[in-house]
XYZ file of C-alpha atoms in Angstrom:
586
model
C -4.267 -6.146 8.683
C -4.488 -6.932 4.980
C -1.301 -7.775 2.637
C -2.278 -6.979 -0.337
C -3.830 -3.074 -1.126
C -6.965 -1.731 -1.964
C -7.893 0.560 -5.016
C -11.435 2.021 -6.139
C -11.895 3.711 -8.763
C -14.490 7.502 -8.621
C -17.140 8.263 -10.761
C -20.157 9.679 -10.282
C -21.660 6.493 -7.522
C -18.666 7.093 -5.374
C -17.219 11.172 -6.424
C -18.910 12.179 -3.257
C -17.319 13.249 0.017
C -19.075 11.924 2.510
C -18.436 8.380 -0.224
C -14.927 8.508 -0.165
C -15.033 8.799 3.775
C -16.965 5.194 3.422
C -15.002 3.575 0.770
C -11.420 4.329 2.977
C -14.211 3.252 6.095
C -14.539 -0.207 4.142
C -10.804 -0.517 3.393
C -10.252 1.749 -0.261
C -7.155 3.198 0.259
C -5.357 4.024 -2.570
C -8.285 6.817 -5.120
C -8.464 6.346 -9.198
C -9.377 9.223 -10.708
C -9.700 7.697 -14.559
C -9.301 11.002 -17.276
C -10.594 8.785 -19.705
C -14.243 10.964 -18.363
C -14.620 14.651 -17.140
C -12.695 17.473 -17.390
C -9.761 19.294 -15.088
C -11.731 21.102 -13.187
C -13.381 18.321 -12.430
C -10.388 15.724 -11.695
C -8.975 18.704 -9.172
C -12.635 18.884 -7.053
C -11.712 14.551 -6.377
C -8.399 15.114 -5.742
C -9.591 17.695 -3.317
C -11.933 15.833 -1.800
C -10.198 12.822 -0.546
C -7.060 15.175 0.684
C -10.096 16.836 3.111
C -10.958 12.236 3.714
C -8.290 11.937 3.984
C -7.636 15.228 6.639
C -9.943 13.170 9.416
C -8.473 9.832 8.688
C -5.518 9.154 11.332
C -3.739 7.188 7.876
C -2.604 8.135 4.071
C -4.948 8.150 1.611
C -3.437 8.095 -1.971
C -4.304 8.897 -5.395
C -3.950 7.745 -8.700
C -4.300 9.661 -12.238
C -4.855 7.263 -15.249
C -4.482 9.391 -18.097
C -6.598 7.904 -20.935
C -3.032 7.996 -23.237
C -3.491 7.487 -26.744
C -7.463 5.753 -26.663
C -8.418 5.625 -29.159
C -13.243 5.820 -28.322
C -16.279 5.755 -29.961
C -17.533 9.444 -29.729
C -20.248 10.232 -26.891
C -23.898 8.842 -27.151
C -27.489 10.253 -25.533
C -28.844 6.698 -26.117
C -27.230 3.487 -26.609
C -27.037 2.225 -30.404
C -27.891 -1.724 -31.440
C -25.082 -2.260 -33.349
C -26.514 -5.883 -36.258
C -24.095 -9.376 -36.715
C -24.008 -8.685 -40.314
C -24.596 -4.672 -40.914
C -21.707 -2.698 -42.865
C -20.904 0.027 -41.029
C -18.001 3.151 -41.584
C -16.037 3.526 -39.053
C -13.501 7.789 -39.136
C -12.153 10.851 -36.827
C -15.789 12.857 -36.246
C -18.517 13.114 -33.426
C -21.465 11.228 -35.606
C -22.703 7.692 -33.948
C -25.816 6.234 -36.126
C -25.511 1.926 -36.921
C -24.126 3.044 -39.950
C -22.038 5.114 -38.921
C -18.774 5.242 -35.904
C -18.036 8.191 -35.371
C -13.861 7.273 -33.142
C -11.239 9.967 -31.507
C -8.806 9.919 -33.833
C -8.188 9.881 -37.448
C -7.228 5.879 -39.217
C -4.019 6.482 -41.020
C -3.325 3.290 -42.031
C -5.643 0.364 -42.102
C -5.820 -3.320 -44.566
C -8.796 -5.785 -45.587
C -9.027 -8.164 -42.804
C -7.533 -6.391 -39.562
C -10.710 -6.785 -36.600
C -11.731 -3.761 -34.648
C -13.104 -4.422 -30.912
C -15.861 -1.946 -29.441
C -16.584 -1.904 -26.059
C -13.387 -3.857 -24.554
C -14.779 -5.982 -27.125
C -18.341 -6.724 -26.629
C -18.504 -5.975 -30.763
C -15.943 -7.043 -32.848
C -16.239 -6.069 -37.030
C -13.911 -6.801 -39.582
C -12.049 -4.754 -41.602
C -13.881 -4.623 -45.420
C -12.203 -1.885 -47.485
C -9.952 1.380 -46.977
C -10.511 4.410 -47.717
C -9.214 7.846 -47.311
C -9.788 8.686 -44.252
C -12.981 5.427 -43.563
C -13.408 2.056 -43.404
C -15.901 0.228 -43.891
C -16.247 -2.919 -41.698
C -18.945 -6.036 -41.135
C -19.609 -6.769 -37.419
C -18.834 -9.994 -36.933
C -20.353 -10.476 -32.836
C -23.435 -7.165 -32.751
C -25.067 -5.565 -29.416
C -26.127 -2.637 -28.115
C -22.877 0.313 -28.105
C -22.724 3.474 -26.008
C -20.875 6.629 -25.941
C -17.427 6.459 -25.699
C -16.851 2.960 -25.684
C -13.748 2.084 -26.484
C -11.999 0.855 -29.745
C -9.059 -1.711 -30.204
C -7.372 -2.653 -33.583
C -3.806 -4.123 -32.967
C -3.179 -4.127 -36.393
C -4.490 -0.461 -37.477
C -2.776 3.033 -37.414
C -4.375 5.931 -35.750
C -2.869 8.780 -36.107
C -1.791 10.236 -32.488
C 0.594 10.824 -29.987
C 2.113 8.974 -26.763
C 0.985 11.605 -24.605
C -2.456 13.489 -25.862
C -3.212 17.535 -25.077
C -5.823 15.786 -23.101
C -3.316 13.790 -20.613
C -1.434 17.621 -20.914
C -3.866 19.072 -19.289
C -4.807 16.911 -16.825
C -0.530 16.595 -15.734
C -1.501 19.483 -15.371
C -3.998 19.001 -12.268
C -2.282 16.561 -11.038
C 1.715 17.900 -10.450
C -0.785 20.670 -8.877
C -2.656 19.075 -6.431
C -0.357 16.617 -5.876
C -1.418 13.621 -6.969
C 0.298 10.746 -5.747
C 1.146 8.629 -8.475
C 0.594 8.868 -12.392
C -0.992 5.535 -14.251
C 0.359 5.513 -18.439
C -2.105 4.507 -20.530
C -1.431 1.927 -23.989
C 2.573 2.368 -23.236
C 4.213 -0.080 -26.238
C 7.549 -0.028 -24.827
C 10.235 1.812 -21.974
C 10.621 4.929 -24.793
C 6.707 5.553 -23.772
C 7.058 5.026 -20.503
C 10.234 7.630 -20.482
C 7.686 9.874 -22.350
C 5.237 10.746 -19.980
C 7.771 11.607 -17.601
C 10.160 13.874 -19.521
C 6.132 15.961 -19.613
C 5.400 15.250 -15.792
C 9.587 16.277 -15.572
C 9.090 19.171 -17.635
C 7.261 20.649 -16.299
C 8.792 20.792 -12.622
C 7.678 17.401 -11.213
C 8.435 14.160 -9.958
C 4.912 11.586 -9.551
C 5.846 8.004 -10.243
C 4.460 6.428 -12.570
C 2.539 2.811 -12.720
C 2.617 1.825 -16.189
C -0.883 -0.175 -17.364
C -0.315 -3.168 -19.438
C -2.733 -3.320 -22.304
C -1.446 -3.916 -25.129
C 0.697 -7.541 -26.751
C 4.301 -4.857 -27.468
C 4.275 -3.970 -23.620
C 3.882 -8.375 -22.895
C 6.578 -8.511 -25.158
C 8.884 -5.442 -23.331
C 7.893 -5.956 -20.199
C 11.556 -5.947 -18.241
C 12.106 -2.841 -19.550
C 8.998 -1.311 -18.603
C 9.462 -2.653 -14.943
C 12.905 -0.769 -15.459
C 11.383 2.674 -15.661
C 8.449 2.178 -13.705
C 7.465 2.991 -10.156
C 4.481 0.746 -10.576
C 2.787 -1.791 -13.106
C -1.375 -2.377 -13.897
C -2.470 -5.652 -15.103
C -5.089 -3.931 -16.980
C -6.955 -7.219 -18.149
C -9.854 -5.303 -20.037
C -7.390 -3.685 -22.671
C -5.299 -6.632 -22.775
C -8.183 -9.563 -23.123
C -8.307 -8.212 -26.773
C -5.056 -7.330 -28.170
C -3.970 -11.523 -26.886
C -5.921 -13.887 -27.564
C -8.238 -14.551 -24.577
C -6.826 -17.594 -23.149
C -3.345 -16.593 -22.257
C -4.670 -13.424 -20.150
C -3.620 -15.284 -17.920
C -0.883 -16.496 -17.849
C 0.297 -13.203 -18.337
C -1.594 -11.498 -15.062
C 0.902 -14.588 -13.370
C 4.451 -13.389 -15.367
C 3.892 -10.415 -15.470
C 3.659 -11.081 -11.250
C 6.142 -12.986 -10.919
C 8.399 -10.529 -13.046
C 7.133 -7.245 -10.876
C 7.675 -9.216 -7.576
C 10.707 -10.007 -8.729
C 12.469 -7.303 -9.911
C 10.326 -4.837 -6.689
C 7.830 -3.722 -8.636
C 4.393 -3.436 -6.886
C 1.745 -5.100 -9.086
C -1.297 -3.626 -9.695
C -3.948 -6.111 -11.219
C -7.635 -4.547 -12.191
C -10.419 -5.023 -14.185
C -13.852 -6.485 -14.384
C -12.478 -8.072 -10.319
C -15.558 -8.237 -9.289
C -18.015 -6.445 -12.943
C -21.200 -8.337 -11.662
C -21.894 -6.203 -8.561
C -21.644 -3.180 -11.003
C -25.336 -4.154 -10.346
C -25.809 -7.198 -8.220
C -25.782 -6.704 -4.796
C -23.585 -10.271 -4.301
C -20.321 -11.064 -6.757
C -20.003 -15.007 -9.028
C -18.076 -17.401 -7.843
C -15.454 -17.053 -10.297
C -15.029 -12.832 -9.433
C -14.465 -13.969 -6.049
C -11.787 -16.886 -7.160
C -9.929 -14.057 -9.433
C -9.845 -11.170 -6.798
C -8.797 -14.397 -3.783
C -6.416 -15.746 -7.583
C -4.414 -12.601 -7.673
C -3.335 -12.560 -3.783
C -2.331 -16.070 -4.324
C -0.082 -15.052 -7.301
C 1.413 -12.159 -5.019
C -0.189 -9.133 -6.401
C 0.330 -6.851 -4.114
C -2.728 -4.545 -4.995
C -6.485 -4.967 -6.267
C -8.823 -2.819 -8.089
C -12.052 -2.185 -9.066
C -13.382 -0.241 -11.969
C -16.863 0.120 -12.469
C -17.805 -1.508 -9.422
C -17.599 1.670 -7.548
C -17.047 4.673 -10.346
C -20.665 3.593 -11.672
C -21.622 0.653 -9.295
C -24.990 0.561 -7.890
C -23.249 -0.285 -4.294
C -19.634 1.190 -4.627
C -18.953 0.729 -0.279
C -20.515 -2.649 -0.302
C -18.173 -3.614 -2.996
C -15.228 -2.581 -0.841
C -16.794 -4.378 2.146
C -16.642 -8.201 -0.366
C -13.762 -7.089 -1.656
C -11.440 -6.403 1.473
C -13.937 -9.850 2.601
C -12.264 -12.242 -0.047
C -8.921 -11.092 -0.232
C -8.171 -10.783 3.323
C -9.928 -14.102 3.902
C -7.008 -15.171 1.305
C -4.161 -14.275 2.759
C -5.786 -15.658 5.966
C -5.099 -19.400 3.942
C -2.418 -22.090 3.964
C -1.687 -21.356 0.011
C -1.142 -17.824 0.594
C 1.014 -18.311 3.308
C 3.039 -21.556 1.573
C 2.842 -19.637 -1.807
C 4.638 -16.972 0.351
C 7.860 -19.275 1.392
C 8.066 -20.463 -2.401
C 8.439 -17.257 -3.612
C 10.672 -15.216 -1.575
C 13.133 -14.429 -4.892
C 17.881 -14.008 -4.231
C 18.970 -10.576 -3.229
C 20.179 -9.118 -6.459
C 23.917 -8.516 -4.537
C 22.685 -4.901 -3.482
C 23.495 -4.227 -0.045
C 20.403 -2.687 0.855
C 18.466 -6.281 -0.717
C 20.939 -8.677 1.311
C 19.867 -6.165 4.805
C 15.642 -6.283 3.375
C 15.582 -10.330 2.560
C 16.876 -11.565 5.886
C 14.558 -9.576 8.509
C 12.647 -10.804 6.082
C 13.795 -14.452 7.421
C 14.879 -12.435 10.638
C 11.520 -12.023 11.858
C 10.862 -15.602 10.945
C 13.209 -17.124 13.337
C 12.466 -15.064 15.588
C 8.784 -14.996 15.511
C 8.748 -10.684 15.728
C 5.186 -9.016 15.291
C 6.584 -7.555 12.972
C 9.096 -5.403 10.906
C 10.248 -1.916 11.804
C 11.307 0.526 8.438
C 13.444 4.276 8.958
C 12.732 5.124 5.965
C 13.793 8.356 4.244
C 12.339 7.624 0.383
C 10.672 5.366 1.296
C 13.558 2.991 -0.864
C 14.229 0.518 2.631
C 10.103 -0.398 2.750
C 10.108 -1.464 -0.423
C 12.417 -3.686 -0.631
C 11.658 -4.601 2.227
C 8.287 -5.268 0.509
C 9.913 -7.347 -2.235
C 10.718 -10.409 0.119
C 6.507 -10.647 1.500
C 7.372 -11.267 5.255
C 4.544 -13.312 7.152
C 4.610 -9.722 9.676
C 3.609 -6.682 8.250
C 6.063 -4.069 7.486
C 5.517 -1.109 9.234
C 7.504 1.591 7.556
C 7.798 4.999 9.613
C 9.219 8.407 7.424
C 8.945 12.174 8.024
C 8.277 13.021 3.791
C 3.859 12.228 3.398
C 4.373 11.768 0.225
C 6.589 8.610 1.110
C 3.878 7.634 3.446
C 0.997 7.518 -0.590
C 3.153 6.171 -2.361
C 4.029 3.109 -0.266
C 0.388 2.056 -0.128
C 1.038 0.585 -3.264
C 3.607 -2.018 -2.013
C 2.478 -5.305 -0.939
C 1.894 -5.455 3.346
C 3.578 -1.362 4.109
C 1.341 0.770 6.412
C 2.926 3.666 6.067
C 3.110 5.895 9.805
C 4.621 9.264 9.790
C 7.076 10.455 12.294
C 9.538 14.107 12.977
C 12.929 14.106 11.416
C 15.381 14.517 14.287
C 19.390 15.820 14.088
C 20.269 13.150 17.197
C 21.406 10.146 14.712
C 21.072 6.733 13.553
C 19.382 5.149 17.380
C 16.829 7.721 17.403
C 15.906 7.737 14.131
C 15.063 4.020 14.660
C 13.942 4.660 18.457
C 11.209 7.454 16.276
C 10.881 4.335 14.791
C 9.673 1.623 17.324
C 7.741 4.551 19.215
C 5.899 5.354 15.712
C 5.812 1.375 15.614
C 4.044 0.319 19.387
C 0.767 3.478 17.912
C -0.694 0.990 15.488
C -2.427 -2.399 15.974
C 0.080 -4.814 14.714
C 3.034 -3.583 18.094
C 2.829 -3.936 21.303
C 5.154 -3.389 24.316
C 7.206 -6.266 25.012
C 7.382 -7.177 21.011
C 10.211 -8.500 19.031
C 10.129 -6.108 16.384
C 12.967 -6.767 13.431
C 13.620 -3.101 13.289
C 15.874 -1.706 9.107
C 17.380 1.621 9.174
C 17.388 3.453 5.102
C 20.449 5.131 4.349
C 19.005 9.208 5.817
C 21.848 10.926 3.420
C 19.661 13.711 3.971
C 19.089 13.365 6.800
C 21.586 16.353 9.450
C 23.379 14.441 12.309
C 22.609 10.965 10.734
C 24.453 8.552 9.972
C 24.551 6.926 6.021
C 24.700 3.580 7.073
C 22.249 1.021 6.530
C 21.721 -0.880 9.989
C 19.416 -4.376 10.769
C 19.250 -5.644 14.689
C 16.240 -7.943 16.043
C 15.395 -4.809 18.966
C 12.125 -5.036 21.995
C 9.504 -3.190 21.688
C 8.893 -1.275 24.366
C 6.040 2.038 25.893
C 9.131 3.997 28.493
C 6.650 5.073 31.328
C 9.225 7.249 33.376
C 13.367 7.100 33.177
C 15.877 7.905 36.388
C 18.690 6.349 38.255
C 20.770 3.390 39.070
C 21.132 2.417 42.641
C 20.900 -1.572 42.094
C 20.798 -2.557 38.736
C 19.140 -5.827 37.017
C 15.812 -6.427 35.238
C 12.404 -7.386 36.427
C 9.229 -7.571 35.614
C 6.102 -8.083 38.379
C 3.020 -5.822 39.276
C 2.918 -2.192 40.615
C 1.913 -2.009 43.936
C 2.415 1.995 45.498
C 2.906 2.509 49.162
C 3.192 5.307 51.271
C 3.386 4.081 54.439
C 4.857 1.290 53.647
C 2.951 -1.352 54.723
C 3.947 -4.619 52.206
C 1.996 -6.917 53.357
C 0.108 -9.188 51.177
C 2.212 -7.992 48.475
C 1.960 -9.972 44.700
C 5.455 -12.525 45.171
C 8.094 -10.096 42.569
C 5.937 -6.883 43.029
C 7.817 -3.037 41.999
C 7.345 -1.241 44.944
C 7.094 2.763 43.705
C 7.825 4.910 46.870
C 6.948 9.392 46.560
C 8.754 11.836 47.822
C 6.724 12.430 50.204
C 6.665 8.617 51.510
C 9.056 8.492 55.178
C 9.009 6.005 56.980
C 10.100 2.419 57.047
C 9.040 -0.908 55.088
C 6.747 -3.453 57.488
C 5.404 -7.034 55.996
C 6.785 -9.860 54.130
C 9.983 -8.222 52.428
C 10.356 -11.634 50.723
C 7.548 -10.751 47.936
C 9.994 -6.899 46.903
C 11.675 -7.814 43.318
C 12.563 -4.269 43.223
C 11.720 -0.373 44.277
C 11.281 3.073 42.328
C 12.198 5.888 44.282
C 10.831 9.375 42.986
C 13.649 10.935 45.226
C 16.882 10.423 43.860
C 20.070 9.648 45.835
C 22.782 6.648 46.112
C 21.865 6.850 50.353
C 17.793 7.009 51.498
C 16.850 4.537 53.057
C 14.465 2.599 49.967
C 18.354 2.697 48.398
C 19.119 0.641 51.222
C 16.903 -1.312 51.199
C 17.264 -1.955 47.683
C 20.984 -3.074 48.568
C 20.019 -5.144 51.377
C 17.761 -7.156 50.028
C 20.478 -7.198 46.232
C 17.071 -6.220 44.062
C 16.686 -4.403 41.327
C 16.172 0.089 41.980
C 16.432 3.449 40.047
C 16.097 6.891 42.281
C 14.241 10.074 40.661
C 12.531 8.621 38.905
C 8.034 9.729 38.037
C 6.280 6.904 40.256
C 3.033 9.296 38.525
C 4.002 7.771 35.276
C 3.424 4.244 37.410
C -0.564 5.602 37.871
C -2.521 3.436 34.994
C -0.118 1.004 34.888
C -0.498 -2.973 36.471
C 2.860 -4.994 35.237
C 5.958 -2.838 34.505
C 9.641 -3.765 33.492
C 12.656 -2.348 35.697
C 15.941 -2.313 33.865
C 17.738 -0.886 36.074
C 20.527 -0.964 34.745
C 19.419 1.745 32.419
C 17.639 3.695 34.114
C 14.632 2.454 32.936
C 10.335 1.764 33.228
C 8.896 0.180 31.021
C 5.327 -0.316 30.510
C 4.536 -4.490 30.488
C 6.331 -7.178 30.399
C 9.436 -6.685 28.410
C 11.423 -9.569 27.544
C 14.906 -10.235 25.658
C 14.958 -12.291 22.679
C 16.303 -15.645 23.551
C 14.305 -15.381 26.615
C 12.897 -17.971 28.816
C 9.949 -17.534 29.062
C 7.966 -16.792 33.050
C 6.087 -19.349 33.978
C 2.749 -17.814 35.214
């Protein structure tokens, strides 16, 4: 299982249902819809296709709706133009784009001579030489080819644009109607901007988690306040690398990842991770290192943008990203860094239990941490402490399961609501974990249960316990107490010659004979006929071997080895050992 989530942008190269299905098979867990391109109708259609694909999977598939935000872009173009170094270009609000005049999406309110303008993620640079009422004249200092709808970044220029634009509000309406799992807020400067996006969502009666995109220098300075009001954070290095000195971006990335992990807030690393694969079959060595370093830094997720939206081989890109991430996670460096960066608990009971679960799983050799989590809160807290083993989060709410995809190392799985109390919830969570590839019957797991305050009949108390995950084959009445594991031998005539040592003898209801052969080889007995006084019960007492009556013998069909826990009246599949048991000599 991969701990780091893959987020893939859907676009012309990948937004048909067949390709979405292939992307999911290759490793995509969250689909990103970039509302800087397309129409609300197109966003709705893409969301529906993702949901259609999800319905065919045995796991959730999330959707993040990425708002355009107060973003300034150049006007549309049918063919690229060339801006020559040294040329003077007029910038004004409008739809005209020529080598002499660049139309942009919002008017310029205030600008000074000497301020810099960056186009297309900084690929083209200009410096302002004259400021008029509605126009600025700028000299191209680094030229190049400019396409339509490219980004305009000018840190020292003020534009007439709202934090939440009309385009954003239309996209939010679509997101609410079609149940997107996250909304990404673009170009936020501070917590106030994030709250403005939250208000736009909540005013429509919805509750969608916000992922704040850090792409402005002001946002970096306000990162702690932004983290406090965000579900997640995205380090959007494209515009960030234009707003801030390019040499500062790597250290900003590392600092933001550390801040987010300490707060338990999921963090995504984005922009140009495998950019060369838009047109190439292989990434550059630098790109592979970039992805691996994001994993080593502790990112919860890594994101593909143009690589999957417009690239020539979107599925191959995801496969490549999966391979790089999986290899990085398996490295000794990743394990060492994980151990070195476990945050301290902040005094809250859930944090203390989640951190304890991390170390208990390590010390007990557990195969997973199983979390019964109604809202996802306890599961996210567990992910904060980066355990060495997978977190299987059992949640009844489909929306919660999708949102948990964004957190490090969580495997969200469905479970049913229950009114049977906390123990029933825990048992249901463990049964769910047994259906995943990370837990097998007989494995030791750490179980962590959140506060199920909204579930009737449940105990609103956090709980941490060590548990042996096991598949129950059948249950019955205890005749002779004890616990033993051994191979199943079914007999209808009582012939026990040449049975293996420690055999569990299964006696059907039709049995009407006596046992013959070497009974010293018998490890335990299970009988279909219920009772304490029948022939099998008499033999079990004489041999002093565990026995259960009233079991469904047919339920043992296909089970080569079982564990008989007679005191509890349970027959488990496989060899089940309680924590602390010494392994049996083979």
